[in-house]
Amino acid sequence: ILTNLFNILNGNQNLNNYNQDARSFIKRTDEKYDAIFLDAFKGDQIPYELTTLQFMYEMKEKLKDNGVVISNIISIFKGDGNNFFAYEYATFKKAFDDVIIYRIDNSMDPDERQNMILIGVKGHFDLNDTYKYIEEDLQNNLVLDYTSDKTVITDDLFQIEN
């Protein structure tokens, strides 16, 4: 999904793809990044250790000013049941200065499992700045009115199914 929807991935000479344990890599690297793309799944779920507040803080520390963490998430958007997205959104809101949401397919019912993109921002910048990363078709799927009353996910919080 990230390859198809984000301009930066298409033929960018400055893009480095690291195919290794994300949490270990983030802890070890001394580099600062403009963008970190998180598209890691075990089956159709994100590994728990990549969803926690502690990991969000670790990634934020590795961003340059006005950098972004862009995460692909599969979950129900709104509705009854176990809503991983609401927990992860609360976690992003706690860790980052701004959070932006895009639904991949606005025609899907909010209570269906679907792909969504969460963008955590280090610093504050104009929403139009994210468009350099987002394909034009996805720009219309911006979510402006999302809230969550869920607790943040932490390393010691029980695992939440997504």
PDB file of C-alpha atoms in Angstrom:
ATOM      1  CA  ILE A   1       0.000   0.000   0.000  1.00  0.00           C
ATOM      2  CA  LEU A   2       2.720   2.491   0.897  1.00  0.00           C
ATOM      3  CA  THR A   3       4.477   1.905  -2.418  1.00  0.00           C
ATOM      4  CA  ASN A   4       1.276   2.597  -4.355  1.00  0.00           C
ATOM      5  CA  LEU A   5       0.078   5.639  -2.416  1.00  0.00           C
ATOM      6  CA  PHE A   6       3.159   7.660  -1.534  1.00  0.00           C
ATOM      7  CA  ASN A   7       5.008   9.816  -4.052  1.00  0.00           C
ATOM      8  CA  ILE A   8       8.272   9.632  -2.154  1.00  0.00           C
ATOM      9  CA  LEU A   9       8.587   5.891  -2.718  1.00  0.00           C
ATOM     10  CA  ASN A  10       8.392   6.046  -6.491  1.00  0.00           C
ATOM     11  CA  GLY A  11      11.941   6.130  -7.828  1.00  0.00           C
ATOM     12  CA  ASN A  12      13.347   8.338  -5.080  1.00  0.00           C
ATOM     13  CA  GLN A  13      17.150   8.128  -5.112  1.00  0.00           C
ATOM     14  CA  ASN A  14      17.320   9.336  -1.491  1.00  0.00           C
ATOM     15  CA  LEU A  15      15.070   6.611  -0.136  1.00  0.00           C
ATOM     16  CA  ASN A  16      16.664   3.824   1.861  1.00  0.00           C
ATOM     17  CA  ASN A  17      14.715   0.663   2.581  1.00  0.00           C
ATOM     18  CA  TYR A  18      15.755  -1.225   5.714  1.00  0.00           C
ATOM     19  CA  ASN A  19      14.407  -4.750   5.900  1.00  0.00           C
ATOM     20  CA  GLN A  20      15.220  -5.681   9.480  1.00  0.00           C
ATOM     21  CA  ASP A  21      13.759  -5.536  12.958  1.00  0.00           C
ATOM     22  CA  ALA A  22      12.325  -2.018  13.102  1.00  0.00           C
ATOM     23  CA  ARG A  23      12.573  -1.449  16.819  1.00  0.00           C
ATOM     24  CA  SER A  24      16.211  -2.590  17.013  1.00  0.00           C
ATOM     25  CA  PHE A  25      17.100  -0.507  13.966  1.00  0.00           C
ATOM     26  CA  ILE A  26      15.534   2.652  15.395  1.00  0.00           C
ATOM     27  CA  LYS A  27      17.353   2.164  18.694  1.00  0.00           C
ATOM     28  CA  ARG A  28      20.741   1.672  16.987  1.00  0.00           C
ATOM     29  CA  THR A  29      20.682   4.318  14.286  1.00  0.00           C
ATOM     30  CA  ASP A  30      22.195   7.753  14.857  1.00  0.00           C
ATOM     31  CA  GLU A  31      20.621   9.137  11.679  1.00  0.00           C
ATOM     32  CA  LYS A  32      17.777  11.666  11.573  1.00  0.00           C
ATOM     33  CA  TYR A  33      15.083  11.158   8.934  1.00  0.00           C
ATOM     34  CA  ASP A  34      12.568  13.311   7.061  1.00  0.00           C
ATOM     35  CA  ALA A  35      10.127  10.409   6.994  1.00  0.00           C
ATOM     36  CA  ILE A  36       9.851   6.952   8.508  1.00  0.00           C
ATOM     37  CA  PHE A  37       7.441   4.569   6.781  1.00  0.00           C
ATOM     38  CA  LEU A  38       6.019   1.820   8.953  1.00  0.00           C
ATOM     39  CA  ASP A  39       4.359  -0.920   6.924  1.00  0.00           C
ATOM     40  CA  ALA A  40       5.128  -3.998   8.999  1.00  0.00           C
ATOM     41  CA  PHE A  41       2.684  -6.851   9.382  1.00  0.00           C
ATOM     42  CA  LYS A  42       2.625 -10.317  10.843  1.00  0.00           C
ATOM     43  CA  GLY A  43      -0.308 -11.783   8.949  1.00  0.00           C
ATOM     44  CA  ASP A  44      -2.773  -8.884   8.914  1.00  0.00           C
ATOM     45  CA  GLN A  45      -1.636  -7.424  12.249  1.00  0.00           C
ATOM     46  CA  ILE A  46       1.117  -5.003  13.145  1.00  0.00           C
ATOM     47  CA  PRO A  47       3.627  -6.556  15.545  1.00  0.00           C
ATOM     48  CA  TYR A  48       2.649  -5.318  18.997  1.00  0.00           C
ATOM     49  CA  GLU A  49       6.083  -3.879  19.814  1.00  0.00           C
ATOM     50  CA  LEU A  50       5.712  -1.502  16.829  1.00  0.00           C
ATOM     51  CA  THR A  51       2.466   0.001  18.144  1.00  0.00           C
ATOM     52  CA  THR A  52       3.510   1.252  21.567  1.00  0.00           C
ATOM     53  CA  LEU A  53       4.025   4.735  22.946  1.00  0.00           C
ATOM     54  CA  GLN A  54       7.635   3.928  23.730  1.00  0.00           C
ATOM     55  CA  PHE A  55       8.326   2.997  20.101  1.00  0.00           C
ATOM     56  CA  MET A  56       6.538   6.130  18.857  1.00  0.00           C
ATOM     57  CA  TYR A  57       8.791   8.240  21.082  1.00  0.00           C
ATOM     58  CA  GLU A  58      11.847   6.373  19.777  1.00  0.00           C
ATOM     59  CA  MET A  59      10.834   7.062  16.165  1.00  0.00           C
ATOM     60  CA  LYS A  60      10.031  10.714  16.900  1.00  0.00           C
ATOM     61  CA  GLU A  61      13.524  11.127  18.339  1.00  0.00           C
ATOM     62  CA  LYS A  62      14.965   9.918  14.997  1.00  0.00           C
ATOM     63  CA  LEU A  63      13.005  12.471  12.934  1.00  0.00           C
ATOM     64  CA  LYS A  64      14.313  15.788  11.696  1.00  0.00           C
ATOM     65  CA  ASP A  65      12.243  18.867  12.563  1.00  0.00           C
ATOM     66  CA  ASN A  66       8.897  18.651  10.749  1.00  0.00           C
ATOM     67  CA  GLY A  67       9.567  14.977   9.985  1.00  0.00           C
ATOM     68  CA  VAL A  68       6.803  12.413   9.793  1.00  0.00           C
ATOM     69  CA  VAL A  69       6.120   8.801  10.713  1.00  0.00           C
ATOM     70  CA  ILE A  70       3.709   7.288   8.204  1.00  0.00           C
ATOM     71  CA  SER A  71       2.045   4.057   9.306  1.00  0.00           C
ATOM     72  CA  ASN A  72      -0.244   1.718   7.389  1.00  0.00           C
ATOM     73  CA  ILE A  73      -2.897   0.205   9.682  1.00  0.00           C
ATOM     74  CA  ILE A  74      -5.566  -2.437   9.084  1.00  0.00           C
ATOM     75  CA  SER A  75      -8.495  -2.142  11.499  1.00  0.00           C
ATOM     76  CA  ILE A  76     -12.101  -1.064  11.736  1.00  0.00           C
ATOM     77  CA  PHE A  77     -12.298   2.731  11.547  1.00  0.00           C
ATOM     78  CA  LYS A  78     -15.280   3.333  13.837  1.00  0.00           C
ATOM     79  CA  GLY A  79     -17.884   1.109  15.398  1.00  0.00           C
ATOM     80  CA  ASP A  80     -18.442  -1.554  17.982  1.00  0.00           C
ATOM     81  CA  GLY A  81     -15.940  -4.221  18.810  1.00  0.00           C
ATOM     82  CA  ASN A  82     -12.220  -4.226  19.384  1.00  0.00           C
ATOM     83  CA  ASN A  83     -11.049  -1.103  17.581  1.00  0.00           C
ATOM     84  CA  PHE A  84      -7.262  -1.213  17.363  1.00  0.00           C
ATOM     85  CA  PHE A  85      -7.250   1.982  15.282  1.00  0.00           C
ATOM     86  CA  ALA A  86      -8.741   4.010  18.152  1.00  0.00           C
ATOM     87  CA  TYR A  87      -5.991   2.810  20.488  1.00  0.00           C
ATOM     88  CA  GLU A  88      -3.236   3.468  17.965  1.00  0.00           C
ATOM     89  CA  TYR A  89      -4.637   6.919  17.190  1.00  0.00           C
ATOM     90  CA  ALA A  90      -4.599   7.752  20.931  1.00  0.00           C
ATOM     91  CA  THR A  91      -0.985   6.551  21.053  1.00  0.00           C
ATOM     92  CA  PHE A  92       0.033   8.704  18.066  1.00  0.00           C
ATOM     93  CA  LYS A  93      -1.747  11.732  19.604  1.00  0.00           C
ATOM     94  CA  LYS A  94       0.237  11.312  22.822  1.00  0.00           C
ATOM     95  CA  ALA A  95       3.597  10.847  21.071  1.00  0.00           C
ATOM     96  CA  PHE A  96       3.461  13.342  18.195  1.00  0.00           C
ATOM     97  CA  ASP A  97       2.778  17.056  17.875  1.00  0.00           C
ATOM     98  CA  ASP A  98       0.217  16.585  15.106  1.00  0.00           C
ATOM     99  CA  VAL A  99      -1.587  13.520  13.745  1.00  0.00           C
ATOM    100  CA  ILE A 100      -3.142  13.218  10.303  1.00  0.00           C
ATOM    101  CA  ILE A 101      -5.450  10.385   9.155  1.00  0.00           C
ATOM    102  CA  TYR A 102      -6.214   9.157   5.650  1.00  0.00           C
ATOM    103  CA  ARG A 103      -8.684   6.380   4.873  1.00  0.00           C
ATOM    104  CA  ILE A 104      -7.606   4.386   1.839  1.00  0.00           C
ATOM    105  CA  ASP A 105     -11.180   3.779   0.632  1.00  0.00           C
ATOM    106  CA  ASN A 106     -13.872   6.193   1.839  1.00  0.00           C
ATOM    107  CA  SER A 107     -16.575   4.044   0.239  1.00  0.00           C
ATOM    108  CA  MET A 108     -16.083   1.314   2.859  1.00  0.00           C
ATOM    109  CA  ASP A 109     -18.323   1.252   5.925  1.00  0.00           C
ATOM    110  CA  PRO A 110     -16.445   2.587   8.975  1.00  0.00           C
ATOM    111  CA  ASP A 111     -17.106  -0.665  10.867  1.00  0.00           C
ATOM    112  CA  GLU A 112     -15.384  -2.811   8.199  1.00  0.00           C
ATOM    113  CA  ARG A 113     -11.717  -3.791   8.498  1.00  0.00           C
ATOM    114  CA  GLN A 114      -9.810  -1.541   6.154  1.00  0.00           C
ATOM    115  CA  ASN A 115      -6.481   0.137   5.488  1.00  0.00           C
ATOM    116  CA  MET A 116      -5.858   3.559   6.978  1.00  0.00           C
ATOM    117  CA  ILE A 117      -2.804   5.752   7.144  1.00  0.00           C
ATOM    118  CA  LEU A 118      -1.742   7.489  10.354  1.00  0.00           C
ATOM    119  CA  ILE A 119       0.835  10.256  10.041  1.00  0.00           C
ATOM    120  CA  GLY A 120       2.595  11.447  13.165  1.00  0.00           C
ATOM    121  CA  VAL A 121       4.332  14.813  12.834  1.00  0.00           C
ATOM    122  CA  LYS A 122       7.336  16.057  14.795  1.00  0.00           C
ATOM    123  CA  GLY A 123       6.691  19.780  14.963  1.00  0.00           C
ATOM    124  CA  HIS A 124       3.864  21.642  13.328  1.00  0.00           C
ATOM    125  CA  PHE A 125       3.492  22.306   9.659  1.00  0.00           C
ATOM    126  CA  ASP A 126       0.863  23.085   7.098  1.00  0.00           C
ATOM    127  CA  LEU A 127      -1.210  20.078   6.033  1.00  0.00           C
ATOM    128  CA  ASN A 128      -0.299  20.877   2.438  1.00  0.00           C
ATOM    129  CA  ASP A 129       3.252  19.823   3.270  1.00  0.00           C
ATOM    130  CA  THR A 130       2.086  16.217   3.615  1.00  0.00           C
ATOM    131  CA  TYR A 131       0.891  16.278   0.007  1.00  0.00           C
ATOM    132  CA  LYS A 132       4.478  15.875  -1.162  1.00  0.00           C
ATOM    133  CA  TYR A 133       4.194  12.357   0.281  1.00  0.00           C
ATOM    134  CA  ILE A 134       0.586  11.519  -0.660  1.00  0.00           C
ATOM    135  CA  GLU A 135      -0.708  10.554  -4.118  1.00  0.00           C
ATOM    136  CA  GLU A 136      -3.420  12.901  -5.396  1.00  0.00           C
ATOM    137  CA  ASP A 137      -6.173  10.240  -5.259  1.00  0.00           C
ATOM    138  CA  LEU A 138      -5.626   9.775  -1.517  1.00  0.00           C
ATOM    139  CA  GLN A 139      -5.622  13.485  -0.671  1.00  0.00           C
ATOM    140  CA  ASN A 140      -9.434  13.556  -0.790  1.00  0.00           C
ATOM    141  CA  ASN A 141      -9.594  10.860   1.903  1.00  0.00           C
ATOM    142  CA  LEU A 142      -8.325  13.078   4.698  1.00  0.00           C
ATOM    143  CA  VAL A 143     -10.211  12.558   7.981  1.00  0.00           C
ATOM    144  CA  LEU A 144     -10.802  15.795   9.875  1.00  0.00           C
ATOM    145  CA  ASP A 145     -13.148  14.827  12.704  1.00  0.00           C
ATOM    146  CA  TYR A 146     -11.711  11.757  14.427  1.00  0.00           C
ATOM    147  CA  THR A 147     -11.454  11.472  18.201  1.00  0.00           C
ATOM    148  CA  SER A 148     -10.625   8.593  20.507  1.00  0.00           C
ATOM    149  CA  ASP A 149     -11.311   8.008  24.179  1.00  0.00           C
ATOM    150  CA  LYS A 150      -9.022   4.956  24.310  1.00  0.00           C
ATOM    151  CA  THR A 151      -5.862   4.656  26.372  1.00  0.00           C
ATOM    152  CA  VAL A 152      -2.453   4.656  24.758  1.00  0.00           C
ATOM    153  CA  ILE A 153      -0.702   1.392  23.955  1.00  0.00           C
ATOM    154  CA  THR A 154       2.428   0.875  26.035  1.00  0.00           C
ATOM    155  CA  ASP A 155       5.075  -1.811  26.249  1.00  0.00           C
ATOM    156  CA  ASP A 156       3.393  -3.178  29.361  1.00  0.00           C
ATOM    157  CA  LEU A 157      -0.257  -2.801  28.273  1.00  0.00           C
ATOM    158  CA  PHE A 158      -2.111  -5.954  27.258  1.00  0.00           C
ATOM    159  CA  GLN A 159      -2.022  -6.784  23.571  1.00  0.00           C
ATOM    160  CA  ILE A 160      -4.889  -5.386  21.526  1.00  0.00           C
ATOM    161  CA  GLU A 161      -5.979  -7.282  18.432  1.00  0.00           C
ATOM    162  CA  ASN A 162      -6.093  -5.211  15.298  1.00  0.00           C
TER     163      ASN A 162
END
